[in-house]
Amino acid sequence: MHFSSDDLVCRIACNLEQVHTADEAMRAWLPLVSGLQPVSAAFEAAPPDGLRRGYLADLLVVLPFPEDGATGAGSTRSRLLAAVDALAVRLGLDPADFEADEDGVGGTLKAKDEKDGSPYGAYLVLALTGADPLNPDGGEKDYEDTGEDLL
């Protein structure tokens, strides 16, 4: 996917440990998904041998950068922080936990205590200006291995 330099692209990882069915998980996430309108979403049961329990969600959300009210523009860093602050509050996370990168174009927000805070089980937000934080170069990932060993 290609994004504009005026887009803040966020990966939001959620984990609902206390739900017992996929229906319960989807009902719990429905307000978040309908409010954020992600460009992609993946939902799955946590693997039984993994670190997490319950159900997992990975949302790719594109947010427009807010403009600075005084100047109409603002620095990329200040606009990034304003957008992340609003998203963190919506997720039930503490905006003060956001760690911006050196360039001020992206960063990470990790929940301090994954057991409380977010009603959606949000525990990680990766943010990057103009690109997917997990694939900043864009395009499809190409793997050299043929995958024959998986057959």
mmCIF file of C-alpha atoms in Angstrom:
data_model
loop_
_atom_site.group_PDB
_atom_site.id
_atom_site.type_symbol
_atom_site.label_atom_id
_atom_site.label_comp_id
_atom_site.label_asym_id
_atom_site.label_seq_id
_atom_site.Cartn_x
_atom_site.Cartn_y
_atom_site.Cartn_z
ATOM 1 C CA MET A 1 0.000 0.000 0.000
ATOM 2 C CA HIS A 2 1.103 3.520 -0.683
ATOM 3 C CA PHE A 3 0.474 6.317 1.779
ATOM 4 C CA SER A 4 0.732 10.090 1.631
ATOM 5 C CA SER A 5 3.307 12.019 3.642
ATOM 6 C CA ASP A 6 0.306 13.573 5.410
ATOM 7 C CA ASP A 7 -0.820 10.161 6.690
ATOM 8 C CA LEU A 8 0.027 8.741 10.061
ATOM 9 C CA VAL A 9 0.033 4.968 9.599
ATOM 10 C CA CYS A 10 -0.463 2.934 12.769
ATOM 11 C CA ARG A 11 -0.332 -0.769 13.557
ATOM 12 C CA ILE A 12 -2.437 -1.510 16.612
ATOM 13 C CA ALA A 13 -2.028 -4.854 18.380
ATOM 14 C CA CYS A 14 -4.806 -5.982 20.705
ATOM 15 C CA ASN A 15 -5.246 -9.015 22.935
ATOM 16 C CA LEU A 16 -8.452 -9.909 24.746
ATOM 17 C CA GLU A 17 -7.531 -12.621 27.230
ATOM 18 C CA GLN A 18 -10.827 -12.893 29.107
ATOM 19 C CA VAL A 19 -13.086 -13.762 26.163
ATOM 20 C CA HIS A 20 -13.894 -17.375 25.383
ATOM 21 C CA THR A 21 -15.294 -17.217 21.847
ATOM 22 C CA ALA A 22 -14.566 -15.409 18.619
ATOM 23 C CA ASP A 23 -18.052 -13.857 18.789
ATOM 24 C CA GLU A 24 -17.259 -12.270 22.157
ATOM 25 C CA ALA A 25 -13.970 -10.909 20.825
ATOM 26 C CA MET A 26 -15.573 -9.456 17.704
ATOM 27 C CA ARG A 27 -18.360 -7.808 19.723
ATOM 28 C CA ALA A 28 -15.762 -6.264 22.034
ATOM 29 C CA TRP A 29 -13.712 -4.928 19.098
ATOM 30 C CA LEU A 30 -16.650 -3.749 16.970
ATOM 31 C CA PRO A 31 -16.790 -0.188 18.426
ATOM 32 C CA LEU A 32 -13.046 0.220 17.896
ATOM 33 C CA VAL A 33 -13.083 -1.140 14.347
ATOM 34 C CA SER A 34 -16.115 0.889 13.290
ATOM 35 C CA GLY A 35 -14.651 4.034 14.864
ATOM 36 C CA LEU A 36 -11.137 3.743 13.466
ATOM 37 C CA GLN A 37 -12.105 2.191 10.101
ATOM 38 C CA PRO A 38 -8.822 0.314 9.540
ATOM 39 C CA VAL A 39 -7.580 -0.277 5.986
ATOM 40 C CA SER A 40 -6.793 -3.841 7.032
ATOM 41 C CA ALA A 41 -7.593 -5.998 10.014
ATOM 42 C CA ALA A 42 -6.617 -9.507 11.068
ATOM 43 C CA PHE A 43 -8.253 -11.412 13.908
ATOM 44 C CA GLU A 44 -7.228 -14.783 15.276
ATOM 45 C CA ALA A 45 -7.282 -17.023 18.309
ATOM 46 C CA ALA A 46 -4.024 -16.871 20.218
ATOM 47 C CA PRO A 47 -1.934 -19.984 19.625
ATOM 48 C CA PRO A 48 -2.227 -22.410 22.559
ATOM 49 C CA ASP A 49 1.561 -22.623 22.927
ATOM 50 C CA GLY A 50 2.123 -18.854 22.609
ATOM 51 C CA LEU A 51 2.688 -16.123 25.158
ATOM 52 C CA ARG A 52 -0.802 -14.677 24.785
ATOM 53 C CA ARG A 53 -4.221 -16.151 25.534
ATOM 54 C CA GLY A 54 -7.679 -15.419 24.159
ATOM 55 C CA TYR A 55 -7.982 -13.544 20.867
ATOM 56 C CA LEU A 56 -5.653 -11.236 18.943
ATOM 57 C CA ALA A 57 -6.296 -8.363 16.561
ATOM 58 C CA ASP A 58 -3.902 -6.501 14.273
ATOM 59 C CA LEU A 59 -5.306 -3.283 12.826
ATOM 60 C CA LEU A 60 -3.690 -1.092 10.169
ATOM 61 C CA VAL A 61 -5.116 2.394 10.629
ATOM 62 C CA VAL A 62 -4.404 5.504 8.574
ATOM 63 C CA LEU A 63 -4.995 8.811 10.336
ATOM 64 C CA PRO A 64 -4.702 12.260 8.755
ATOM 65 C CA PHE A 65 -2.240 14.529 10.501
ATOM 66 C CA PRO A 66 -3.927 17.238 12.540
ATOM 67 C CA GLU A 67 -2.952 20.772 11.618
ATOM 68 C CA ASP A 68 -1.557 23.168 14.168
ATOM 69 C CA GLY A 69 -4.351 25.656 14.896
ATOM 70 C CA ALA A 70 -2.027 28.653 15.125
ATOM 71 C CA THR A 71 0.048 28.239 11.979
ATOM 72 C CA GLY A 72 -1.975 25.762 9.940
ATOM 73 C CA ALA A 73 1.027 23.467 9.658
ATOM 74 C CA GLY A 74 3.216 22.708 12.664
ATOM 75 C CA SER A 75 6.267 20.500 12.843
ATOM 76 C CA THR A 76 5.961 16.853 11.888
ATOM 77 C CA ARG A 77 6.907 15.903 15.445
ATOM 78 C CA SER A 78 4.211 18.063 17.094
ATOM 79 C CA ARG A 79 1.576 16.840 14.638
ATOM 80 C CA LEU A 80 2.676 13.234 15.253
ATOM 81 C CA LEU A 81 2.347 13.668 19.000
ATOM 82 C CA ALA A 82 -1.102 15.261 18.673
ATOM 83 C CA ALA A 83 -2.371 12.385 16.505
ATOM 84 C CA VAL A 84 -0.880 9.704 18.752
ATOM 85 C CA ASP A 85 -2.257 11.406 21.879
ATOM 86 C CA ALA A 86 -5.799 11.284 20.469
ATOM 87 C CA LEU A 87 -5.395 7.641 19.396
ATOM 88 C CA ALA A 88 -3.932 6.617 22.764
ATOM 89 C CA VAL A 89 -6.837 8.168 24.647
ATOM 90 C CA ARG A 90 -9.301 6.365 22.363
ATOM 91 C CA LEU A 91 -7.526 3.055 23.031
ATOM 92 C CA GLY A 92 -7.407 3.638 26.789
ATOM 93 C CA LEU A 93 -3.612 3.938 26.829
ATOM 94 C CA ASP A 94 -1.435 6.629 28.395
ATOM 95 C CA PRO A 95 -0.181 9.054 25.700
ATOM 96 C CA ALA A 96 2.856 9.846 27.896
ATOM 97 C CA ASP A 97 4.153 6.314 27.169
ATOM 98 C CA PHE A 98 4.677 7.128 23.465
ATOM 99 C CA GLU A 99 8.340 7.062 22.487
ATOM 100 C CA ALA A 100 9.039 9.026 19.301
ATOM 101 C CA ASP A 101 11.986 8.082 17.120
ATOM 102 C CA GLU A 102 14.971 10.395 16.650
ATOM 103 C CA ASP A 103 13.552 11.963 13.486
ATOM 104 C CA GLY A 104 10.130 12.600 15.019
ATOM 105 C CA VAL A 105 8.340 10.820 12.169
ATOM 106 C CA GLY A 106 7.244 7.706 14.048
ATOM 107 C CA GLY A 107 7.460 5.828 17.282
ATOM 108 C CA THR A 108 6.087 3.212 19.629
ATOM 109 C CA LEU A 109 3.457 3.175 22.329
ATOM 110 C CA LYS A 110 3.535 0.157 24.630
ATOM 111 C CA ALA A 111 1.083 -0.450 27.437
ATOM 112 C CA LYS A 112 2.925 -0.476 30.752
ATOM 113 C CA ASP A 113 0.591 -3.012 32.282
ATOM 114 C CA GLU A 114 -1.253 -5.128 29.748
ATOM 115 C CA LYS A 115 -3.767 -6.283 32.354
ATOM 116 C CA ASP A 116 -5.549 -2.953 32.678
ATOM 117 C CA GLY A 117 -6.132 0.264 30.818
ATOM 118 C CA SER A 118 -7.511 -0.519 27.395
ATOM 119 C CA PRO A 119 -11.010 -1.943 27.073
ATOM 120 C CA TYR A 120 -9.903 -3.295 23.689
ATOM 121 C CA GLY A 121 -6.811 -5.040 25.005
ATOM 122 C CA ALA A 122 -4.528 -2.699 23.042
ATOM 123 C CA TYR A 123 -0.956 -3.284 24.105
ATOM 124 C CA LEU A 124 1.172 -1.963 21.235
ATOM 125 C CA VAL A 125 0.882 0.877 18.734
ATOM 126 C CA LEU A 126 3.534 1.335 16.064
ATOM 127 C CA ALA A 127 3.290 4.653 14.209
ATOM 128 C CA LEU A 128 5.108 5.971 11.152
ATOM 129 C CA THR A 129 4.543 8.983 8.931
ATOM 130 C CA GLY A 130 3.685 8.045 5.357
ATOM 131 C CA ALA A 131 4.462 4.302 5.542
ATOM 132 C CA ASP A 132 3.447 1.053 7.200
ATOM 133 C CA PRO A 133 5.604 0.700 10.331
ATOM 134 C CA LEU A 134 6.082 -3.021 9.630
ATOM 135 C CA ASN A 135 6.920 -2.465 5.966
ATOM 136 C CA PRO A 136 8.351 1.071 5.627
ATOM 137 C CA ASP A 137 9.776 0.431 2.145
ATOM 138 C CA GLY A 138 6.297 -0.329 0.776
ATOM 139 C CA GLY A 139 5.506 -2.919 -1.834
ATOM 140 C CA GLU A 140 5.197 -6.613 -1.284
ATOM 141 C CA LYS A 141 7.755 -8.523 0.690
ATOM 142 C CA ASP A 142 9.688 -10.966 -1.444
ATOM 143 C CA TYR A 143 11.145 -14.090 0.055
ATOM 144 C CA GLU A 144 13.845 -16.011 -1.780
ATOM 145 C CA ASP A 145 12.897 -19.391 -0.329
ATOM 146 C CA THR A 146 10.549 -21.460 -2.500
ATOM 147 C CA GLY A 147 8.612 -22.821 0.458
ATOM 148 C CA GLU A 148 8.953 -26.440 -0.711
ATOM 149 C CA ASP A 149 9.809 -27.521 2.819
ATOM 150 C CA LEU A 150 6.342 -26.413 3.917
ATOM 151 C CA LEU A 151 4.516 -28.755 1.545
#
